[in-house]
Amino acid sequence: MKKMLKRLCTGFLALATVVTALPTTPVHAESKQYWTESAERVGIIEKVMNDGSIGSTFNEGYMKVEGETAYCIDINTDFKNGYKTRTDASSRMSADQISDVALSLEYVKQYGEAHKELNYKQVYLLEQCVVWQRLSVHLGWQCDNVRASYDEIPKATQDEVFAGAKAFVKENKGRYECGGYIYSGEGRNWDNSGRN
């Protein structure tokens, strides 16, 4: 249990984004800048809208902050490599949003460890999708069913993971203290975002 709590906290500490469209509150940001990058493509994402249509498809990158795994928290904003400023996630996200994202990520991490047939790119795609799914519900993006292309990860696997993550969140809500950081800023221009 203690190990899981530590993983929840450290796993979510890597939650990151760039130039988000989430509501902002003026906060004092650290003066230190953190290098964020998406140097490797991991697979195709399909932004499935709540009406069943596909709003867009794009080749998602593996995001990192100072070499640590990170996740985008705004599906509607293109990523740019560069230096970002760090703020506490609680300055831009509610405790409920943070908990939903952290618990969903924990479930997918456990699933990935138990299913060695999935490679690290597939696990990252599943992690990124649950982040966007949970935030779409909270923020009204109307893409609650965003997914990896079925060519990347079979439908049955994705259905199992996404249903399991929702159940895990419901079962564990309020049991753990969750937190993280948001990294924001333009960074340098990067034209190979892969989004269309």
mmCIF file of C-alpha atoms in Angstrom:
data_model
loop_
_atom_site.group_PDB
_atom_site.id
_atom_site.type_symbol
_atom_site.label_atom_id
_atom_site.label_comp_id
_atom_site.label_asym_id
_atom_site.label_seq_id
_atom_site.Cartn_x
_atom_site.Cartn_y
_atom_site.Cartn_z
ATOM 1 C CA MET A 1 0.000 0.000 0.000
ATOM 2 C CA LYS A 2 2.808 2.402 0.926
ATOM 3 C CA LYS A 3 4.613 1.534 -2.313
ATOM 4 C CA MET A 4 1.441 2.241 -4.312
ATOM 5 C CA LEU A 5 0.965 5.607 -2.602
ATOM 6 C CA LYS A 6 4.562 6.548 -3.364
ATOM 7 C CA ARG A 7 4.124 5.515 -7.011
ATOM 8 C CA LEU A 8 0.884 7.476 -7.256
ATOM 9 C CA CYS A 9 2.545 10.611 -6.022
ATOM 10 C CA THR A 10 5.757 10.260 -7.998
ATOM 11 C CA GLY A 11 3.959 9.108 -11.119
ATOM 12 C CA PHE A 12 1.711 12.123 -11.103
ATOM 13 C CA LEU A 13 4.580 14.467 -10.302
ATOM 14 C CA ALA A 14 5.567 13.894 -13.901
ATOM 15 C CA LEU A 15 2.211 15.185 -15.172
ATOM 16 C CA ALA A 16 3.131 17.993 -17.474
ATOM 17 C CA THR A 17 1.774 20.189 -20.173
ATOM 18 C CA VAL A 18 2.607 23.142 -22.318
ATOM 19 C CA VAL A 19 0.503 26.163 -23.121
ATOM 20 C CA THR A 20 -2.761 24.809 -21.774
ATOM 21 C CA ALA A 21 -6.211 26.226 -22.252
ATOM 22 C CA LEU A 22 -7.271 25.394 -18.709
ATOM 23 C CA PRO A 23 -8.527 28.303 -16.619
ATOM 24 C CA THR A 24 -5.613 30.171 -15.111
ATOM 25 C CA THR A 25 -5.137 31.846 -11.804
ATOM 26 C CA PRO A 26 -2.206 34.189 -11.297
ATOM 27 C CA VAL A 27 0.408 32.357 -9.258
ATOM 28 C CA HIS A 28 4.021 32.979 -8.440
ATOM 29 C CA ALA A 29 5.954 30.642 -10.698
ATOM 30 C CA GLU A 30 9.416 29.342 -10.062
ATOM 31 C CA SER A 31 12.154 31.239 -11.820
ATOM 32 C CA LYS A 32 13.827 27.976 -12.859
ATOM 33 C CA GLN A 33 13.027 26.824 -16.365
ATOM 34 C CA TYR A 34 12.613 23.119 -17.172
ATOM 35 C CA TRP A 35 13.432 21.534 -20.525
ATOM 36 C CA THR A 36 10.435 19.782 -22.068
ATOM 37 C CA GLU A 37 10.563 17.734 -25.226
ATOM 38 C CA SER A 38 8.748 15.245 -27.364
ATOM 39 C CA ALA A 39 11.571 13.669 -29.326
ATOM 40 C CA GLU A 40 10.007 10.305 -30.149
ATOM 41 C CA ARG A 41 6.687 9.467 -31.820
ATOM 42 C CA VAL A 42 4.764 6.690 -30.071
ATOM 43 C CA GLY A 43 1.650 6.246 -32.206
ATOM 44 C CA ILE A 44 -1.540 7.564 -33.725
ATOM 45 C CA ILE A 45 -4.222 9.105 -31.505
ATOM 46 C CA GLU A 46 -7.836 9.403 -32.630
ATOM 47 C CA LYS A 47 -9.730 12.239 -30.966
ATOM 48 C CA VAL A 48 -13.134 10.531 -30.868
ATOM 49 C CA MET A 49 -15.854 13.059 -30.152
ATOM 50 C CA ASN A 50 -18.844 12.216 -27.946
ATOM 51 C CA ASP A 51 -21.074 12.066 -31.051
ATOM 52 C CA GLY A 52 -18.878 9.238 -32.420
ATOM 53 C CA SER A 53 -17.112 11.300 -35.076
ATOM 54 C CA ILE A 54 -13.331 11.561 -35.200
ATOM 55 C CA GLY A 55 -12.423 15.203 -34.616
ATOM 56 C CA SER A 56 -8.766 14.733 -35.545
ATOM 57 C CA THR A 57 -5.930 12.242 -35.675
ATOM 58 C CA PHE A 58 -2.308 12.910 -34.836
ATOM 59 C CA ASN A 59 0.967 11.142 -34.183
ATOM 60 C CA GLU A 60 1.549 11.550 -30.451
ATOM 61 C CA GLY A 61 5.021 12.086 -29.042
ATOM 62 C CA TYR A 62 6.559 10.734 -25.847
ATOM 63 C CA MET A 63 6.715 13.824 -23.644
ATOM 64 C CA LYS A 64 9.462 14.334 -21.104
ATOM 65 C CA VAL A 65 10.468 17.014 -18.629
ATOM 66 C CA GLU A 66 14.174 16.960 -17.807
ATOM 67 C CA GLY A 67 14.218 13.324 -18.969
ATOM 68 C CA GLU A 68 11.210 12.202 -16.853
ATOM 69 C CA THR A 69 7.948 10.967 -18.403
ATOM 70 C CA ALA A 70 5.253 13.627 -18.637
ATOM 71 C CA TYR A 71 1.744 13.948 -20.078
ATOM 72 C CA CYS A 72 -0.128 16.601 -21.992
ATOM 73 C CA ILE A 73 -3.208 17.880 -20.156
ATOM 74 C CA ASP A 74 -4.728 19.809 -23.051
ATOM 75 C CA ILE A 75 -5.598 17.775 -26.131
ATOM 76 C CA ASN A 76 -6.483 21.009 -27.946
ATOM 77 C CA THR A 77 -2.999 22.562 -27.758
ATOM 78 C CA ASP A 78 -0.007 21.632 -29.902
ATOM 79 C CA PHE A 79 3.226 20.856 -28.069
ATOM 80 C CA LYS A 80 6.444 22.780 -28.652
ATOM 81 C CA ASN A 81 9.815 21.654 -27.334
ATOM 82 C CA GLY A 82 11.488 24.179 -25.092
ATOM 83 C CA TYR A 83 11.945 25.557 -21.616
ATOM 84 C CA LYS A 84 8.820 25.816 -19.466
ATOM 85 C CA THR A 85 7.954 27.252 -16.080
ATOM 86 C CA ARG A 86 6.686 24.890 -13.376
ATOM 87 C CA THR A 87 3.650 25.543 -11.186
ATOM 88 C CA ASP A 88 1.828 23.326 -8.739
ATOM 89 C CA ALA A 89 -0.996 21.455 -10.479
ATOM 90 C CA SER A 90 -3.444 22.629 -7.809
ATOM 91 C CA SER A 91 -3.118 26.177 -9.156
ATOM 92 C CA ARG A 92 -4.826 25.139 -12.424
ATOM 93 C CA MET A 93 -6.668 21.895 -11.657
ATOM 94 C CA SER A 94 -9.162 20.914 -8.977
ATOM 95 C CA ALA A 95 -8.338 18.220 -6.432
ATOM 96 C CA ASP A 96 -10.936 16.008 -8.144
ATOM 97 C CA GLN A 97 -9.262 16.437 -11.547
ATOM 98 C CA ILE A 98 -5.824 15.737 -10.096
ATOM 99 C CA SER A 99 -7.085 12.632 -8.294
ATOM 100 C CA ASP A 100 -8.882 11.300 -11.394
ATOM 101 C CA VAL A 101 -5.768 11.728 -13.522
ATOM 102 C CA ALA A 102 -3.338 10.313 -10.938
ATOM 103 C CA LEU A 103 -5.452 7.255 -10.154
ATOM 104 C CA SER A 104 -6.090 6.578 -13.852
ATOM 105 C CA LEU A 105 -2.351 6.756 -14.543
ATOM 106 C CA GLU A 106 -1.640 4.404 -11.647
ATOM 107 C CA TYR A 107 -4.084 1.851 -13.012
ATOM 108 C CA VAL A 108 -2.530 1.942 -16.492
ATOM 109 C CA LYS A 109 0.981 1.632 -15.019
ATOM 110 C CA GLN A 110 -0.099 -1.478 -13.086
ATOM 111 C CA TYR A 111 -1.830 -2.867 -16.173
ATOM 112 C CA GLY A 112 1.305 -2.329 -18.259
ATOM 113 C CA GLU A 113 3.463 -4.111 -15.683
ATOM 114 C CA ALA A 114 1.083 -7.082 -15.668
ATOM 115 C CA HIS A 115 0.793 -7.247 -19.478
ATOM 116 C CA LYS A 116 4.334 -7.548 -20.804
ATOM 117 C CA GLU A 117 3.021 -8.016 -24.352
ATOM 118 C CA LEU A 118 2.500 -4.239 -24.415
ATOM 119 C CA ASN A 119 5.608 -2.242 -25.288
ATOM 120 C CA TYR A 120 6.516 1.061 -23.642
ATOM 121 C CA LYS A 121 5.027 3.086 -26.510
ATOM 122 C CA GLN A 122 1.669 1.338 -26.186
ATOM 123 C CA VAL A 123 1.621 1.828 -22.411
ATOM 124 C CA TYR A 124 2.436 5.526 -22.859
ATOM 125 C CA LEU A 125 -0.381 5.910 -25.419
ATOM 126 C CA LEU A 126 -2.831 4.311 -22.968
ATOM 127 C CA GLU A 127 -1.597 6.579 -20.158
ATOM 128 C CA GLN A 128 -1.939 9.686 -22.311
ATOM 129 C CA CYS A 129 -5.424 8.656 -23.446
ATOM 130 C CA VAL A 130 -6.717 8.187 -19.877
ATOM 131 C CA VAL A 131 -5.382 11.639 -18.958
ATOM 132 C CA TRP A 132 -7.322 13.222 -21.823
ATOM 133 C CA GLN A 133 -10.433 11.098 -21.220
ATOM 134 C CA ARG A 134 -10.676 12.094 -17.567
ATOM 135 C CA LEU A 135 -10.034 15.770 -18.282
ATOM 136 C CA SER A 136 -12.518 15.779 -21.175
ATOM 137 C CA VAL A 137 -15.211 14.669 -18.729
ATOM 138 C CA HIS A 138 -14.258 17.440 -16.288
ATOM 139 C CA LEU A 139 -13.669 20.222 -18.814
ATOM 140 C CA GLY A 140 -16.336 19.514 -21.416
ATOM 141 C CA TRP A 141 -14.028 18.937 -24.382
ATOM 142 C CA GLN A 142 -16.583 16.462 -25.800
ATOM 143 C CA CYS A 143 -13.907 13.852 -26.598
ATOM 144 C CA ASP A 144 -14.381 11.497 -23.638
ATOM 145 C CA ASN A 145 -13.502 8.498 -25.831
ATOM 146 C CA VAL A 146 -10.159 9.644 -27.230
ATOM 147 C CA ARG A 147 -8.146 6.532 -28.044
ATOM 148 C CA ALA A 148 -5.107 5.142 -29.755
ATOM 149 C CA SER A 149 -5.663 3.904 -33.297
ATOM 150 C CA TYR A 150 -6.749 0.267 -33.293
ATOM 151 C CA ASP A 151 -3.700 -0.373 -35.500
ATOM 152 C CA GLU A 152 -1.577 0.687 -32.491
ATOM 153 C CA ILE A 153 -3.476 -1.120 -29.708
ATOM 154 C CA PRO A 154 -6.385 -3.551 -30.236
ATOM 155 C CA LYS A 155 -9.886 -2.319 -29.358
ATOM 156 C CA ALA A 156 -10.392 -5.097 -26.777
ATOM 157 C CA THR A 157 -7.229 -4.070 -24.909
ATOM 158 C CA GLN A 158 -8.186 -0.398 -24.914
ATOM 159 C CA ASP A 159 -11.749 -1.150 -23.777
ATOM 160 C CA GLU A 160 -10.388 -3.270 -20.905
ATOM 161 C CA VAL A 161 -7.875 -0.613 -19.839
ATOM 162 C CA PHE A 162 -10.292 2.318 -20.011
ATOM 163 C CA ALA A 163 -13.060 0.474 -18.117
ATOM 164 C CA GLY A 164 -10.529 -0.733 -15.547
ATOM 165 C CA ALA A 165 -9.157 2.778 -15.036
ATOM 166 C CA LYS A 166 -12.652 4.181 -14.406
ATOM 167 C CA ALA A 167 -13.390 1.422 -11.884
ATOM 168 C CA PHE A 168 -10.012 1.917 -10.178
ATOM 169 C CA VAL A 169 -10.671 5.650 -9.808
ATOM 170 C CA LYS A 170 -14.125 4.994 -8.341
ATOM 171 C CA GLU A 171 -12.780 2.393 -5.886
ATOM 172 C CA ASN A 172 -9.818 4.475 -4.717
ATOM 173 C CA LYS A 173 -11.126 8.065 -4.773
ATOM 174 C CA GLY A 174 -10.308 9.807 -1.506
ATOM 175 C CA ARG A 175 -7.872 7.128 -0.343
ATOM 176 C CA TYR A 176 -4.718 8.858 -1.559
ATOM 177 C CA GLU A 177 -3.297 12.333 -1.565
ATOM 178 C CA CYS A 178 -2.368 13.217 -5.131
ATOM 179 C CA GLY A 179 -0.452 16.123 -6.622
ATOM 180 C CA GLY A 180 1.795 17.156 -9.442
ATOM 181 C CA TYR A 181 3.218 19.967 -11.500
ATOM 182 C CA ILE A 182 2.205 21.727 -14.669
ATOM 183 C CA TYR A 183 4.871 23.005 -17.023
ATOM 184 C CA SER A 184 3.752 25.822 -19.281
ATOM 185 C CA GLY A 185 5.192 28.230 -21.798
ATOM 186 C CA GLU A 186 5.747 28.425 -25.502
ATOM 187 C CA GLY A 187 9.264 27.029 -25.726
ATOM 188 C CA ARG A 188 10.978 27.162 -29.072
ATOM 189 C CA ASN A 189 9.004 26.661 -32.252
ATOM 190 C CA TRP A 190 8.723 23.087 -33.403
ATOM 191 C CA ASP A 191 6.896 22.441 -36.646
ATOM 192 C CA ASN A 192 6.768 18.648 -36.487
ATOM 193 C CA SER A 193 3.917 18.451 -33.979
ATOM 194 C CA GLY A 194 2.186 15.793 -36.050
ATOM 195 C CA ARG A 195 -1.283 17.165 -35.356
ATOM 196 C CA ASN A 196 -3.678 17.922 -38.165
#
